[in-house]
Amino acid sequence: MKVAIIGIGTVGSAVATAVKNTGLVHEIVLFDRDAVRARAAAEDLGHAASFGFDVNISPANNYRAIRGSDIVIIAAGANQKPGETRTDLLQHNADVIRDIVPRVMANVDPKRVVLILVTNPLDVMVMLAQKLSGLPPARVIGTGTMLDTARLRTILARGLSVSPQSIHSYVLGEHGDSSVVDWSSITVGGLTIDDFCRQLKIPLTAAIRNSIEEHVRNAAYEIIRGRGATWDGIGAAVADLLKCIINDEHRILTVSIAAGTGAHVLAMSLPRIVGANGVIATLNPKMSAAESAALKKSGKIIQKNFSHLG
Ligand code: NAD
């Protein structure tokens, strides 16, 4: 299994480490337009690899080096600076995706490659990459709200004093400020979250729900304020998605793919079954009227941002 990572900054480096640590990949190509950075990252990660899995890690600043890749992960582009939203990155990162995707496509097998998008604003970049690549939408996958969903599970697990493994919960819509917590579909040990909280006498008021939603939405801002960027969470999310694809696991993940046609095309996160060929099916989650309205609004924001690209 050969994986190429495009953009070896803070996120690309964390993704490379997490991918290496899956033990599922025999070759990782680290591509960056900054050749010195790619070489240094490959050197450092190569030293780390000598302690564990036998994986060939090489730097590249020529796209020919990615030939034969089964999966290409795009993590290039500007990140948020303190106070910036993901949408502030729109025009700049659209240019980055326009630069990268045609070059990637000229060097991979379009019949089988899977593209994984990480660059923000994520959902719009998925739409753009799918359009530029001409690949089936099922194989142009954004990590979407996988990270937001992980943040929600972590917060709930702490508040409910149960393992995150016992919680099924989803954040849907935009990977951004309009993301939606789908309270209606949360289950804890097979019970609805309301039943669980009633049985264990844990308060779950509207104010508590609001503060959990705020916490999920603001997590990236807080991390960026504290350490300049986010990387560990997204590294783990990409590795988890990659594992699901390589092992054909058919797990349900909140990833973002383009759906619909013409002016109605939209990429946003919904619970989707993921396997070796990418997204296999999309589920219509159980939602209240308010949650459905919030999801619709989130979709409109993504479409509006996409339309600004011209
Ligand atoms: P960074 O500035 O540390 O690294 C970006 C890298 O991209 C640099 O090494 C740069 O040389 C490279 N690059 C830029 N343009 C390129 C091009 N045209 N071709 C090849 N390489 C190019 O930024 P970062 O912190 O690593 O963040 C990268 C992206 O990931 C940002 O858009 C950020 O917002 C996003 N991100 C997404 C999530 C998510 O959940 N989807 C989480 C965190 C960060």
CSV table of C-alpha atoms and ligand atoms in Angstrom, one decimal:
chain,number,residue,atom,x,y,z
A,1,MET,CA,0.0,0.0,0.0
A,2,LYS,CA,1.5,3.3,-1.2
A,3,VAL,CA,0.3,6.6,0.3
A,4,ALA,CA,1.3,10.1,-0.8
A,5,ILE,CA,0.9,13.1,1.5
A,6,ILE,CA,0.8,16.5,-0.2
A,7,GLY,CA,1.7,19.4,2.1
A,8,ILE,CA,4.1,18.5,4.9
A,9,GLY,CA,3.5,21.3,7.3
A,10,THR,CA,2.2,20.9,10.9
A,11,VAL,CA,-0.8,18.8,9.8
A,12,GLY,CA,0.9,16.8,7.0
A,13,SER,CA,3.7,15.8,9.4
A,14,ALA,CA,1.3,14.6,12.1
A,15,VAL,CA,-0.7,12.8,9.4
A,16,ALA,CA,2.5,11.1,8.2
A,17,THR,CA,3.4,9.9,11.8
A,18,ALA,CA,-0.2,8.6,12.4
A,19,VAL,CA,-0.2,6.9,9.0
A,20,LYS,CA,3.2,5.3,9.6
A,21,ASN,CA,1.9,4.0,13.0
A,22,THR,CA,-1.0,2.2,11.5
A,23,GLY,CA,1.5,-0.4,10.2
A,24,LEU,CA,-0.7,-0.8,7.2
A,25,VAL,CA,1.4,1.1,4.7
A,26,HIS,CA,4.7,0.0,3.0
A,27,GLU,CA,5.6,3.3,1.4
A,28,ILE,CA,4.9,6.9,2.2
A,29,VAL,CA,5.8,9.8,-0.1
A,30,LEU,CA,6.0,13.2,1.5
A,31,PHE,CA,5.5,15.9,-1.1
A,32,ASP,CA,5.8,19.6,-0.4
A,33,ARG,CA,6.5,22.6,-2.7
A,34,ASP,CA,9.2,23.4,-0.1
A,35,ALA,CA,11.7,20.7,-1.0
A,36,VAL,CA,13.9,21.3,2.0
A,37,ARG,CA,11.0,20.8,4.4
A,38,ALA,CA,9.9,17.6,2.7
A,39,ARG,CA,13.4,16.2,2.8
A,40,ALA,CA,13.8,17.1,6.5
A,41,ALA,CA,10.4,15.6,7.4
A,42,ALA,CA,11.3,12.4,5.5
A,43,GLU,CA,14.6,12.2,7.3
A,44,ASP,CA,13.1,12.7,10.8
A,45,LEU,CA,10.2,10.3,10.2
A,46,GLY,CA,12.6,7.7,8.7
A,47,HIS,CA,14.5,7.7,11.9
A,48,ALA,CA,11.2,7.2,13.9
A,49,ALA,CA,10.3,4.4,11.5
A,50,SER,CA,13.5,2.5,12.4
A,51,PHE,CA,12.0,1.9,15.9
A,52,GLY,CA,8.9,0.2,14.6
A,53,PHE,CA,7.3,-0.7,11.3
A,54,ASP,CA,9.3,-1.3,8.1
A,55,VAL,CA,8.0,1.5,5.9
A,56,ASN,CA,9.8,3.3,3.2
A,57,ILE,CA,9.5,7.1,3.7
A,58,SER,CA,10.8,9.3,0.9
A,59,PRO,CA,10.6,13.1,0.2
A,60,ALA,CA,9.4,14.5,-3.1
A,61,ASN,CA,9.0,17.8,-4.8
A,62,ASN,CA,8.3,16.3,-8.2
A,63,TYR,CA,4.9,14.7,-8.7
A,64,ARG,CA,6.3,11.8,-10.6
A,65,ALA,CA,7.3,10.4,-7.2
A,66,ILE,CA,3.6,9.8,-6.2
A,67,ARG,CA,3.1,7.4,-9.1
A,68,GLY,CA,1.5,4.1,-8.0
A,69,SER,CA,-0.1,5.7,-4.9
A,70,ASP,CA,-3.3,4.0,-3.8
A,71,ILE,CA,-4.3,6.9,-1.5
A,72,VAL,CA,-3.3,10.6,-1.8
A,73,ILE,CA,-3.9,12.8,1.2
A,74,ILE,CA,-4.0,16.6,0.6
A,75,ALA,CA,-3.0,18.6,3.7
A,76,ALA,CA,-1.4,21.6,1.9
A,77,GLY,CA,-2.4,25.2,2.3
A,78,ALA,CA,-2.7,28.0,4.8
A,79,ASN,CA,-3.9,27.2,8.3
A,80,GLN,CA,-6.0,29.5,10.6
A,81,LYS,CA,-4.1,32.1,12.5
A,82,PRO,CA,-5.5,33.1,15.9
A,83,GLY,CA,-8.9,34.9,15.3
A,84,GLU,CA,-9.3,33.6,11.7
A,85,THR,CA,-12.2,31.3,10.7
A,86,ARG,CA,-11.8,28.4,8.2
A,87,THR,CA,-13.7,30.4,5.6
A,88,ASP,CA,-11.0,33.2,5.7
A,89,LEU,CA,-8.8,30.6,4.0
A,90,LEU,CA,-11.2,30.1,1.1
A,91,GLN,CA,-9.6,31.9,-1.9
A,92,HIS,CA,-6.0,31.1,-1.0
A,93,ASN,CA,-6.5,27.4,-0.4
A,94,ALA,CA,-8.7,27.1,-3.5
A,95,ASP,CA,-5.7,28.2,-5.5
A,96,VAL,CA,-3.6,25.6,-3.7
A,97,ILE,CA,-6.1,22.8,-4.5
A,98,ARG,CA,-6.2,24.1,-8.2
A,99,ASP,CA,-2.5,23.8,-8.3
A,100,ILE,CA,-2.3,20.3,-6.7
A,101,VAL,CA,-5.2,18.2,-8.0
A,102,PRO,CA,-4.4,18.3,-11.7
A,103,ARG,CA,-0.8,17.4,-11.0
A,104,VAL,CA,-1.9,14.5,-8.7
A,105,MET,CA,-4.3,13.2,-11.3
A,106,ALA,CA,-1.6,13.2,-14.0
A,107,ASN,CA,0.4,10.8,-11.9
A,108,VAL,CA,-2.2,8.3,-10.3
A,109,ASP,CA,-4.5,5.7,-11.6
A,110,PRO,CA,-8.0,7.3,-11.8
A,111,LYS,CA,-9.6,3.9,-11.7
A,112,ARG,CA,-8.6,3.2,-8.2
A,113,VAL,CA,-7.0,6.1,-6.4
A,114,VAL,CA,-8.7,7.6,-3.3
A,115,LEU,CA,-8.2,11.2,-2.5
A,116,ILE,CA,-8.5,12.3,1.1
A,117,LEU,CA,-8.9,16.0,1.7
A,118,VAL,CA,-7.8,17.8,4.9
A,119,THR,CA,-7.3,21.4,3.7
A,120,ASN,CA,-9.8,24.0,5.0
A,121,PRO,CA,-12.4,25.2,4.4
A,122,LEU,CA,-12.8,21.4,4.1
A,123,ASP,CA,-16.2,20.9,2.5
A,124,VAL,CA,-15.6,23.5,-0.3
A,125,MET,CA,-12.2,22.0,-1.0
A,126,VAL,CA,-13.8,18.6,-1.4
A,127,MET,CA,-16.3,20.0,-3.9
A,128,LEU,CA,-13.4,21.7,-5.8
A,129,ALA,CA,-11.1,18.7,-5.7
A,130,GLN,CA,-13.9,16.4,-6.9
A,131,LYS,CA,-14.7,18.7,-9.8
A,132,LEU,CA,-11.0,19.1,-10.8
A,133,SER,CA,-10.2,15.4,-10.5
A,134,GLY,CA,-13.2,14.0,-12.3
A,135,LEU,CA,-13.2,11.1,-9.9
A,136,PRO,CA,-16.4,9.6,-8.6
A,137,PRO,CA,-17.5,11.6,-5.5
A,138,ALA,CA,-17.2,8.4,-3.4
A,139,ARG,CA,-13.4,8.5,-3.8
A,140,VAL,CA,-12.8,12.2,-3.0
A,141,ILE,CA,-13.3,12.1,0.7
A,142,GLY,CA,-12.9,15.0,3.2
A,143,THR,CA,-12.3,14.2,6.9
A,144,GLY,CA,-15.3,16.4,7.4
A,145,THR,CA,-16.6,16.3,11.0
A,146,MET,CA,-14.7,13.2,12.0
A,147,LEU,CA,-12.6,15.5,14.3
A,148,ASP,CA,-15.7,17.4,15.6
A,149,THR,CA,-17.4,14.1,16.2
A,150,ALA,CA,-14.3,12.9,18.2
A,151,ARG,CA,-14.4,16.1,20.2
A,152,LEU,CA,-18.1,15.6,21.0
A,153,ARG,CA,-17.6,12.0,22.1
A,154,THR,CA,-14.7,13.0,24.3
A,155,ILE,CA,-16.7,15.8,26.0
A,156,LEU,CA,-19.7,13.5,26.5
A,157,ALA,CA,-17.5,10.6,27.8
A,158,ARG,CA,-16.0,12.9,30.4
A,159,GLY,CA,-19.4,14.4,31.4
A,160,LEU,CA,-21.1,11.0,31.6
A,161,SER,CA,-18.1,9.1,33.0
A,162,VAL,CA,-18.3,6.3,30.4
A,163,SER,CA,-15.8,5.3,27.8
A,164,PRO,CA,-16.0,7.1,24.4
A,165,GLN,CA,-16.2,3.6,22.9
A,166,SER,CA,-19.7,3.2,24.5
A,167,ILE,CA,-21.0,6.4,22.9
A,168,HIS,CA,-22.4,6.8,19.4
A,169,SER,CA,-22.8,10.4,18.5
A,170,TYR,CA,-22.4,12.5,15.4
A,171,VAL,CA,-21.5,16.1,14.5
A,172,LEU,CA,-22.9,16.8,11.0
A,173,GLY,CA,-22.8,19.5,8.3
A,174,GLU,CA,-20.0,21.9,7.8
A,175,HIS,CA,-16.5,21.2,9.3
A,176,GLY,CA,-16.8,24.8,10.5
A,177,ASP,CA,-18.8,27.2,12.6
A,178,SER,CA,-22.2,26.0,11.4
A,179,SER,CA,-21.6,22.3,12.3
A,180,VAL,CA,-24.6,20.6,13.9
A,181,VAL,CA,-24.6,18.3,16.9
A,182,ASP,CA,-27.3,15.6,16.2
A,183,TRP,CA,-28.6,15.1,19.7
A,184,SER,CA,-31.5,13.0,18.4
A,185,SER,CA,-29.2,10.2,17.3
A,186,ILE,CA,-26.9,10.0,20.3
A,187,THR,CA,-26.9,6.6,22.1
A,188,VAL,CA,-25.0,5.6,25.2
A,189,GLY,CA,-24.8,1.8,25.8
A,190,GLY,CA,-27.7,1.4,23.4
A,191,LEU,CA,-29.9,3.9,25.3
A,192,THR,CA,-30.9,7.4,24.0
A,193,ILE,CA,-28.8,10.0,25.8
A,194,ASP,CA,-32.0,11.3,27.5
A,195,ASP,CA,-32.7,7.8,28.9
A,196,PHE,CA,-29.1,7.3,29.9
A,197,CYS,CA,-29.1,10.6,31.8
A,198,ARG,CA,-32.5,9.9,33.5
A,199,GLN,CA,-31.3,6.4,34.7
A,200,LEU,CA,-28.1,7.8,36.1
A,201,LYS,CA,-29.6,11.0,37.3
A,202,ILE,CA,-27.2,13.2,35.3
A,203,PRO,CA,-28.6,16.6,34.4
A,204,LEU,CA,-28.7,17.4,30.7
A,205,THR,CA,-30.4,20.8,30.4
A,206,ALA,CA,-30.7,23.0,27.3
A,207,ALA,CA,-27.9,25.2,28.8
A,208,ILE,CA,-25.6,22.2,29.2
A,209,ARG,CA,-26.3,21.1,25.7
A,210,ASN,CA,-25.6,24.6,24.4
A,211,SER,CA,-22.3,24.7,26.3
A,212,ILE,CA,-21.3,21.3,24.9
A,213,GLU,CA,-22.0,22.5,21.3
A,214,GLU,CA,-20.0,25.7,21.9
A,215,HIS,CA,-17.1,23.6,23.3
A,216,VAL,CA,-17.1,21.4,20.2
A,217,ARG,CA,-17.3,24.4,17.8
A,218,ASN,CA,-14.6,26.4,19.6
A,219,ALA,CA,-12.2,23.5,20.2
A,220,ALA,CA,-10.0,24.4,17.2
A,221,TYR,CA,-9.9,28.1,18.1
A,222,GLU,CA,-8.8,27.2,21.7
A,223,ILE,CA,-6.1,24.9,20.5
A,224,ILE,CA,-4.8,27.4,18.0
A,225,ARG,CA,-4.7,30.1,20.7
A,226,GLY,CA,-2.8,27.7,22.9
A,227,ARG,CA,-0.3,26.0,20.6
A,228,GLY,CA,-0.5,27.8,17.3
A,229,ALA,CA,-2.2,25.1,15.2
A,230,THR,CA,-4.0,21.8,15.6
A,231,TRP,CA,-2.4,18.6,14.5
A,232,ASP,CA,-2.7,15.5,16.8
A,233,GLY,CA,-6.5,15.2,16.4
A,234,ILE,CA,-6.6,15.5,12.7
A,235,GLY,CA,-3.6,13.2,12.3
A,236,ALA,CA,-5.5,10.5,14.2
A,237,ALA,CA,-8.7,11.1,12.2
A,238,VAL,CA,-6.9,10.7,8.9
A,239,ALA,CA,-5.2,7.5,10.1
A,240,ASP,CA,-8.6,6.1,11.2
A,241,LEU,CA,-10.1,6.9,7.9
A,242,LEU,CA,-7.2,5.4,6.0
A,243,LYS,CA,-7.5,2.2,8.2
A,244,CYS,CA,-11.2,2.0,7.4
A,245,ILE,CA,-10.4,2.2,3.7
A,246,ILE,CA,-7.4,-0.1,3.6
A,247,ASN,CA,-9.1,-2.8,5.7
A,248,ASP,CA,-12.5,-2.4,3.9
A,249,GLU,CA,-14.1,-2.0,7.3
A,250,HIS,CA,-17.5,-0.6,6.3
A,251,ARG,CA,-17.4,1.6,9.4
A,252,ILE,CA,-19.8,4.5,9.7
A,253,LEU,CA,-17.8,7.8,9.7
A,254,THR,CA,-18.9,11.4,9.4
A,255,VAL,CA,-17.0,12.2,6.3
A,256,SER,CA,-17.7,14.8,3.6
A,257,ILE,CA,-18.2,13.9,-0.1
A,258,ALA,CA,-19.8,15.9,-3.0
A,259,ALA,CA,-23.4,14.8,-3.7
A,260,GLY,CA,-26.0,16.1,-6.1
A,261,THR,CA,-25.6,17.8,-9.5
A,262,GLY,CA,-25.2,21.2,-11.0
A,263,ALA,CA,-26.2,24.1,-8.8
A,264,HIS,CA,-27.3,21.6,-6.1
A,265,VAL,CA,-24.0,19.9,-5.6
A,266,LEU,CA,-23.0,20.0,-2.0
A,267,ALA,CA,-20.3,18.4,0.2
A,268,MET,CA,-20.9,18.1,3.9
A,269,SER,CA,-20.6,15.5,6.6
A,270,LEU,CA,-23.3,12.9,7.1
A,271,PRO,CA,-22.9,9.4,8.6
A,272,ARG,CA,-21.5,7.4,5.7
A,273,ILE,CA,-20.4,3.7,5.3
A,274,VAL,CA,-16.7,3.7,4.2
A,275,GLY,CA,-14.8,0.8,2.7
A,276,ALA,CA,-12.1,0.0,0.2
A,277,ASN,CA,-13.7,1.9,-2.7
A,278,GLY,CA,-14.4,5.0,-0.5
A,279,VAL,CA,-18.0,5.9,0.5
A,280,ILE,CA,-20.4,3.0,-0.1
A,281,ALA,CA,-23.6,4.6,1.3
A,282,THR,CA,-24.9,7.6,3.2
A,283,LEU,CA,-27.4,7.4,6.0
A,284,ASN,CA,-30.2,9.9,6.7
A,285,PRO,CA,-29.8,10.5,10.5
A,286,LYS,CA,-32.6,10.8,12.9
A,287,MET,CA,-33.0,14.5,13.6
A,288,SER,CA,-35.4,16.9,15.2
A,289,ALA,CA,-37.0,19.7,13.1
A,290,ALA,CA,-34.6,22.2,14.6
A,291,GLU,CA,-31.6,20.0,13.9
A,292,SER,CA,-32.7,19.4,10.3
A,293,ALA,CA,-33.2,23.2,9.8
A,294,ALA,CA,-29.7,23.8,11.2
A,295,LEU,CA,-28.2,21.2,8.8
A,296,LYS,CA,-30.0,22.8,5.9
A,297,LYS,CA,-28.6,26.2,6.9
A,298,SER,CA,-25.1,24.7,7.2
A,299,GLY,CA,-25.4,23.2,3.7
A,300,LYS,CA,-26.4,26.6,2.3
A,301,ILE,CA,-23.3,28.2,3.9
A,302,ILE,CA,-21.1,25.7,2.2
A,303,GLN,CA,-22.8,26.2,-1.2
A,304,LYS,CA,-22.6,29.9,-0.9
A,305,ASN,CA,-18.8,29.7,-0.2
A,306,PHE,CA,-18.3,27.4,-3.1
A,307,SER,CA,-20.2,29.8,-5.4
A,308,HIS,CA,-17.8,32.6,-4.4
A,309,LEU,CA,-15.0,30.6,-6.1
A,310,GLY,CA,-16.4,31.4,-9.5
B,1,NAD,P1,1.2,24.7,7.5
B,1,NAD,O1,1.3,26.1,7.1
B,1,NAD,O2,2.0,24.2,8.7
B,1,NAD,O3,1.6,23.7,6.3
B,1,NAD,C1,1.1,23.9,5.0
B,1,NAD,C2,2.1,23.2,4.1
B,1,NAD,O4,1.5,23.2,2.8
B,1,NAD,C3,3.4,23.9,4.0
B,1,NAD,O5,4.5,23.0,4.2
B,1,NAD,C4,3.5,24.4,2.5
B,1,NAD,O6,4.8,24.5,2.0
B,1,NAD,C5,2.6,23.4,1.8
B,1,NAD,N1,2.0,23.9,0.6
B,1,NAD,C6,1.3,25.1,0.4
B,1,NAD,N2,0.9,25.2,-0.9
B,1,NAD,C7,1.4,24.1,-1.5
B,1,NAD,C8,1.3,23.6,-2.9
B,1,NAD,N3,0.6,24.4,-3.8
B,1,NAD,N4,1.8,22.4,-3.2
B,1,NAD,C9,2.4,21.7,-2.2
B,1,NAD,N5,2.6,22.1,-0.9
B,1,NAD,C10,2.0,23.3,-0.6
B,1,NAD,O7,-0.3,24.4,7.7
B,1,NAD,P2,-1.0,23.2,8.6
B,1,NAD,O8,-1.2,23.6,10.0
B,1,NAD,O9,-0.2,22.0,8.3
B,1,NAD,O10,-2.5,23.1,7.9
B,1,NAD,C11,-2.7,22.6,6.6
B,1,NAD,C12,-4.2,22.6,6.3
B,1,NAD,O11,-4.9,21.7,7.1
B,1,NAD,C13,-4.8,24.0,6.6
B,1,NAD,O12,-5.7,24.3,5.5
B,1,NAD,C14,-5.6,23.7,7.9
B,1,NAD,O13,-6.6,24.6,8.1
B,1,NAD,C15,-6.0,22.3,7.6
B,1,NAD,N6,-6.5,21.6,8.8
B,1,NAD,C16,-7.6,20.8,8.6
B,1,NAD,C17,-8.2,20.1,9.7
B,1,NAD,C18,-9.4,19.3,9.5
B,1,NAD,O14,-10.0,18.8,10.4
B,1,NAD,N7,-9.8,19.1,8.2
B,1,NAD,C19,-7.6,20.2,11.0
B,1,NAD,C20,-6.4,21.0,11.1
B,1,NAD,C21,-5.9,21.7,10.0
